Short mmCIF file of C-alpha atoms in Angstrom, two decimals:
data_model
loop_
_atom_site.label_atom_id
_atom_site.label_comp_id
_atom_site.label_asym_id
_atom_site.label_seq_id
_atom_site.Cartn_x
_atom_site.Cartn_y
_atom_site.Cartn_z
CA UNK A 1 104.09 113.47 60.53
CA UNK A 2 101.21 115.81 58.79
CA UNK A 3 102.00 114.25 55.49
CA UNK A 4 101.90 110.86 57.11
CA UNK A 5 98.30 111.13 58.48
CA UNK A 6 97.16 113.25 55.56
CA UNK A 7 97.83 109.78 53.74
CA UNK A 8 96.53 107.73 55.51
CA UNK A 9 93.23 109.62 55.72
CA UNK A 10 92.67 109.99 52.41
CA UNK A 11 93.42 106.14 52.02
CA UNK A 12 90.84 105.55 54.87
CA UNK A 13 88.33 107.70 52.58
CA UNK A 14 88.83 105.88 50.00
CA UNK A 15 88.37 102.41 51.75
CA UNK A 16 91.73 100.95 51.35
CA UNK A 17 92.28 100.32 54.74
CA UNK A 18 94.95 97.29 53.60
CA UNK A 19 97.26 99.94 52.39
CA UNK A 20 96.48 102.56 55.04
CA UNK A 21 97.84 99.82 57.85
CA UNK A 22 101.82 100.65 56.83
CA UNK A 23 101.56 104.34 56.72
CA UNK A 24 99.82 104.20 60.15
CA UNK A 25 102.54 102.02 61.88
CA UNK A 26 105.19 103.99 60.61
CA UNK A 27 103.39 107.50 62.11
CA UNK A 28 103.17 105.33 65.37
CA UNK A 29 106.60 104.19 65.11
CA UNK A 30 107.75 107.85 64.58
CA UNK A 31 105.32 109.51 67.30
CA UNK A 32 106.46 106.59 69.92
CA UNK A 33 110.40 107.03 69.80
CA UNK A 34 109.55 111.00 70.04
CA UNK A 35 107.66 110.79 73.06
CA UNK A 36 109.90 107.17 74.73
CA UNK A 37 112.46 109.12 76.80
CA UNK A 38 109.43 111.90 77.92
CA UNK A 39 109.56 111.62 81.76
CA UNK A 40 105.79 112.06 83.64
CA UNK A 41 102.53 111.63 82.36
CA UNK A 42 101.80 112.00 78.97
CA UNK A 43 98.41 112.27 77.25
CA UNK A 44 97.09 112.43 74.16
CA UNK A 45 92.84 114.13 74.68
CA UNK A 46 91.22 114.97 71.92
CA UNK A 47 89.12 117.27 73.63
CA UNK A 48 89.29 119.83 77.09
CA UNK A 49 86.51 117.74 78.31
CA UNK A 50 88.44 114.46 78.81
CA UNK A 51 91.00 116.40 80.58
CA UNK A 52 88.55 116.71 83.11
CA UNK A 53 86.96 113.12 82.90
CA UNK A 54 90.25 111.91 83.47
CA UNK A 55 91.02 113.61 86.81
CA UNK A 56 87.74 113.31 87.94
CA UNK A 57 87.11 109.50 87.09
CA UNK A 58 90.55 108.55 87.23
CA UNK A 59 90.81 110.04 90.31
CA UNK A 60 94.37 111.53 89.03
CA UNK A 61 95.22 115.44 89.79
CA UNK A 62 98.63 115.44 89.57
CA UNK A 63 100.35 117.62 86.82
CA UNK A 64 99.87 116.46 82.97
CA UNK A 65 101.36 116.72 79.79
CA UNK A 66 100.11 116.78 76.53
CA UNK A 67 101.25 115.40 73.15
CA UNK A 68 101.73 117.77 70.24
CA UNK A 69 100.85 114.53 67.80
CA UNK A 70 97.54 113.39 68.39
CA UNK A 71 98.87 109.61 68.71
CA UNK A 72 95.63 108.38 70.30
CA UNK A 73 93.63 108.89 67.32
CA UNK A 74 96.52 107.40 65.15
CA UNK A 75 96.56 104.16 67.36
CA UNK A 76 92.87 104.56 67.24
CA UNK A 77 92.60 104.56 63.17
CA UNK A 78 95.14 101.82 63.18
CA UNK A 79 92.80 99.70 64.96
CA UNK A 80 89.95 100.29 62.89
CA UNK A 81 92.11 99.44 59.62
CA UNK A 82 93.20 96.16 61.33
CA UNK A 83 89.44 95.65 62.09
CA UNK A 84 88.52 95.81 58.63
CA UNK A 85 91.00 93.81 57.27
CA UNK A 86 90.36 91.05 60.05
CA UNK A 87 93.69 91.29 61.76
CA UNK A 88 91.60 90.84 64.67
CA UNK A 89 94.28 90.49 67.70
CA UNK A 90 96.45 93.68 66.47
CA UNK A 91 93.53 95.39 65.87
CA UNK A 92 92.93 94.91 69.95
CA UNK A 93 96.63 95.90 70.85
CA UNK A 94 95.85 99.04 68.81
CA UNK A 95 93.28 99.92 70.76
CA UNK A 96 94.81 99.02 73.87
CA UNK A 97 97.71 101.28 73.27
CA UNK A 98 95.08 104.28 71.87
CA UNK A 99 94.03 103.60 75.60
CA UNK A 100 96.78 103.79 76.98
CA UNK A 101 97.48 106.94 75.54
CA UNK A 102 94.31 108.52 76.34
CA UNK A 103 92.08 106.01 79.15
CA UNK A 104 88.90 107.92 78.48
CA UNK A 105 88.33 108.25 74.88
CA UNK A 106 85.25 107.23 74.16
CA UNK A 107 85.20 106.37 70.51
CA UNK A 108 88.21 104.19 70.94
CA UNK A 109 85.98 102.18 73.51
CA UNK A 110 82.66 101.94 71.00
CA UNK A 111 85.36 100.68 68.48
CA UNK A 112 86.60 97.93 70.60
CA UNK A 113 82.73 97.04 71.74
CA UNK A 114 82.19 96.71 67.89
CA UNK A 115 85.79 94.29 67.32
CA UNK A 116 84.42 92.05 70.39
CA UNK A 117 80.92 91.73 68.72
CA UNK A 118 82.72 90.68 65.59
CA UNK A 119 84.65 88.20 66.96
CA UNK A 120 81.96 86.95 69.81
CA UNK A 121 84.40 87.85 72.46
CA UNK A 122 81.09 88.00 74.90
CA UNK A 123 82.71 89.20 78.05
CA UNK A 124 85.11 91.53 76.68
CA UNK A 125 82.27 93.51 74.97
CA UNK A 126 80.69 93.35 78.58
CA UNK A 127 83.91 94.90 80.52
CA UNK A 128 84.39 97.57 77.93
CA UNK A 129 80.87 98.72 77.14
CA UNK A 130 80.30 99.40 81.24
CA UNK A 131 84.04 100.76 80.78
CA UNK A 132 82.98 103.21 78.48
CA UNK A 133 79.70 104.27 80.67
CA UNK A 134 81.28 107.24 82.80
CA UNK A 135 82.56 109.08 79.21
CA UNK A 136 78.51 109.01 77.65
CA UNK A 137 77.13 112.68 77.12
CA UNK A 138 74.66 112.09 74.23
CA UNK A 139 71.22 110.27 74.01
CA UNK A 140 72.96 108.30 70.54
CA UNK A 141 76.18 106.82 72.65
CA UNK A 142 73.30 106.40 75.35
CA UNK A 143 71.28 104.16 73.07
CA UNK A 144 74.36 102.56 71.56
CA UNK A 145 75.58 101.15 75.06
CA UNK A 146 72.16 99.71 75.54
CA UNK A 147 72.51 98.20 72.09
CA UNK A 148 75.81 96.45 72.60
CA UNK A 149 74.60 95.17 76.21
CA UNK A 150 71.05 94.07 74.25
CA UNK A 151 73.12 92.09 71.82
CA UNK A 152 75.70 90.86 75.11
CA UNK A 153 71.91 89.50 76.70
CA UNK A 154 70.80 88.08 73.06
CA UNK A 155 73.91 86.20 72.33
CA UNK A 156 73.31 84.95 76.19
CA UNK A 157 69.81 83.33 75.48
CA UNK A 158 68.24 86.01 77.62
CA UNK A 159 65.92 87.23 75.09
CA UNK A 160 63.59 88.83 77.05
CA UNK A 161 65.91 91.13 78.55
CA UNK A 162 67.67 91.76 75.50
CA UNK A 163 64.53 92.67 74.04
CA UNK A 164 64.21 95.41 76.98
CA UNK A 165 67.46 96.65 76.46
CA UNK A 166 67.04 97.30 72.41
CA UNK A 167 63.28 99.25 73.10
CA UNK A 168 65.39 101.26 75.81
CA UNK A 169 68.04 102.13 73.70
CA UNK A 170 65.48 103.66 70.81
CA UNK A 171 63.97 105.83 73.69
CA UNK A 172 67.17 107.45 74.04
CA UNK A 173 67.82 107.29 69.79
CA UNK A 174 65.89 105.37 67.52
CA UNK A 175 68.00 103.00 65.33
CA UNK A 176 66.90 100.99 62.64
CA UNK A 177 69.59 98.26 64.28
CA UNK A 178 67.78 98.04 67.45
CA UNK A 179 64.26 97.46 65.28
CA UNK A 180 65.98 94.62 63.54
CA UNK A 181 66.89 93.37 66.24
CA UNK A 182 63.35 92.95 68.11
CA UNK A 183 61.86 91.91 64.80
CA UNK A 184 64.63 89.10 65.28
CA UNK A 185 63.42 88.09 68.85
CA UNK A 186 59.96 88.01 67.77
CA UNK A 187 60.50 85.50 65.11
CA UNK A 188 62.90 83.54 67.36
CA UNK A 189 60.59 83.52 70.40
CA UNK A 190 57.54 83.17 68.10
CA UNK A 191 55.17 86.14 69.84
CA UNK A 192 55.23 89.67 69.31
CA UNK A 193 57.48 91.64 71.81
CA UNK A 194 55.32 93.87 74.31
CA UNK A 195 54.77 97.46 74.74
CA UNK A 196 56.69 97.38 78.02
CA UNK A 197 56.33 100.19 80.26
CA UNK A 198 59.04 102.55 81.25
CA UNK A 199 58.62 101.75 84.95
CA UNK A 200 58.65 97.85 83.95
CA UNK A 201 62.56 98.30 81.85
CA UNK A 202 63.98 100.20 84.00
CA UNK A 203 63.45 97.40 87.41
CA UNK A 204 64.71 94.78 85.01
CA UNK A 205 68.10 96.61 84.46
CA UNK A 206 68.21 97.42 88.08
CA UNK A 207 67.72 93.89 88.21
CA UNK A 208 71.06 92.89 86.42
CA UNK A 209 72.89 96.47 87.74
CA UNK A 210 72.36 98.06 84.58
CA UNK A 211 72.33 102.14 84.83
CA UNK A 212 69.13 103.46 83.89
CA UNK A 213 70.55 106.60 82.66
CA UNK A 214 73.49 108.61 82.14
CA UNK A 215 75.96 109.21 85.21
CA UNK A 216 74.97 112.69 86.64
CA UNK A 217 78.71 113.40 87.45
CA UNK A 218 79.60 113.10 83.89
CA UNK A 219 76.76 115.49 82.99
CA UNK A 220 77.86 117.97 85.87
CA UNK A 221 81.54 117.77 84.68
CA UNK A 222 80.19 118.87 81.04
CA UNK A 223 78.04 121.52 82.61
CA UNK A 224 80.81 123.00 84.68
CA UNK A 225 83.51 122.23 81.90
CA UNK A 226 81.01 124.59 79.50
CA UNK A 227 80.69 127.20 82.17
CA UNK A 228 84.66 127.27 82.31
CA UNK A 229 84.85 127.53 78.76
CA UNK A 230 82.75 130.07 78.13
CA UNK A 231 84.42 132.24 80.95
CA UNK A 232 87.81 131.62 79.29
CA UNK A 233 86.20 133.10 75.54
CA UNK A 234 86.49 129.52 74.20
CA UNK A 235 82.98 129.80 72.68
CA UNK A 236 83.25 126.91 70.51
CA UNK A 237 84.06 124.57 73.05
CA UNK A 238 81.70 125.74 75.52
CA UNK A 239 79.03 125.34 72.95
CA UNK A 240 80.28 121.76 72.45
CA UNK A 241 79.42 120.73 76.56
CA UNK A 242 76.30 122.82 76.76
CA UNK A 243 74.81 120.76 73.66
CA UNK A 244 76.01 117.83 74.92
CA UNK A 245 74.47 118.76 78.63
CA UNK A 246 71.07 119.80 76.18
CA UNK A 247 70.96 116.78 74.37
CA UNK A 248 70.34 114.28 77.67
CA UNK A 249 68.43 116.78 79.75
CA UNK A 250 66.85 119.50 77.60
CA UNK A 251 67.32 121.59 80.53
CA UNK A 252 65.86 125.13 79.55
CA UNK A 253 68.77 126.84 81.38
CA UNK A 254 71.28 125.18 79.01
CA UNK A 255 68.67 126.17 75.85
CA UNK A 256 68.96 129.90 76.94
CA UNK A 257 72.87 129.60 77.12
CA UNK A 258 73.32 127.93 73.86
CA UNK A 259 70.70 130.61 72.15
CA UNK A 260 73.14 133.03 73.42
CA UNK A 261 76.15 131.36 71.77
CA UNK A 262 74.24 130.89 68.86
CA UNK A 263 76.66 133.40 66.86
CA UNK A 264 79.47 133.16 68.41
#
């Protein structure tokens, strides 16, 4: 299995994502019949956080197991190969079944946004970018889902809005995408985009039931996940939530805990 993905990564780095497709369905192919006669529910998280997402969000606490292959990330890469080689409708069941294996990973969502922009599948970048909303703990995935839903409102001859969405994504993280972008509704609408004010973006998202900011219970779960980490000795980890907690909030109670995990 090592030797498999070891292959296919070093394919992937050197962009021959044609030749990587084989070598991933055969890892999948091996990883699947381990795992088919596995009674319960099986999971493949990348991370302790989205243990938590998933009980919490999911609204799941029953017992779960975890895979020893990291098949979510295979299905995942598999997607993203068949994405770049414009196998456009595997690439999606690829994605559905990295999904399946793990409902909450959030780069398997951004991946799928960025296949239904490709292909103009409008809606379907709509249902998975708010899909992917609870699972956002960092201003750049922030900024990103305002992106994809400023290019959902563009492609929708809403200009205006979409126009409020891209400045309100580069609040969060500044993106030379996002600059294009309103340089691109400026021409198209033939006047210069305003300086809007915070006050005046954030009523016309609350307008279309847009979130003006991250979820709160996400950034709790992080918090608390960090705190539980960091109780348990997993100082890596812990360090991982708190800068993710940091990064949206700058709380100065998070700054003094990651200081003090500074050399740890």
């Amino acid at each position: 299995m090592e030797s498999l993905w070891t292959k296919a990564k070093n394919l992937i780095k050197d962009k021959d994502y044609k030749a990587t497709i084989p070598v991933l369905k055969e890892l999948t192919d091996k990883v699947e019949a381990i795992y088919s006669n596995q009674s319960g529910k099986l999971f493949s998280f990348n991370h302790i956080l989205e243990t938590y997402y998933y009980a919490y969000f999911m609204k799941d606490v029953s017992q779960l197991e975890y895979t020893e292959y990291a098949i979510n990330s295979y299905y995942r890469t598999l997607g993203f190969c068949q994405m770049h080689t414009d196998k456009h409708i595997d690439a999606i069941k690829s994605y559905e079944k990295a999904l399946k294996w793990n409902p909450v990973d959030l780069d398997t969502y951004l991946q799928l946004a960025e296949l239904y922009k490709k292909v103009n599948n409008l809606e379907s970048l709509r249902k998975v970018t708010f899909e992917s909303y609870n699972f956002l703990c960092s201003r750049a995935t922030m900024a990103r889902f305002y992106r994809n839903l400023g290019f959902y409102y563009l492609e929708k001859y809403e200009p205006e809005l979409a126009a409020v969405l891209y400045k309100y994504s580069n609040i969060y993280y500044e993106t030379e995408f996002a600059t294009k972008e309103l340089e691109f509704i400026a021409k198209a609408i033939q006047k210069d985009i305003p300086e809007y004010s915070l006050k005046y973006m954030q009523e016309k998202l609350v307008e279309k039931n847009i979130p003006v900011g991250p979820n709160p219970d996400t950034i709790g779960i992080t918090y608390r996940v960090g705190q539980i980490e960091l109780e348990a000795g997993n100082a890596k980890e812990a360090k991982e939530c708190f800068m993710m907690v940091y990064d949206l909030t700058q709380d100065d109670e998070v700054k003094v805990i990651l200081e003090g995990l500074e050399n740890k």
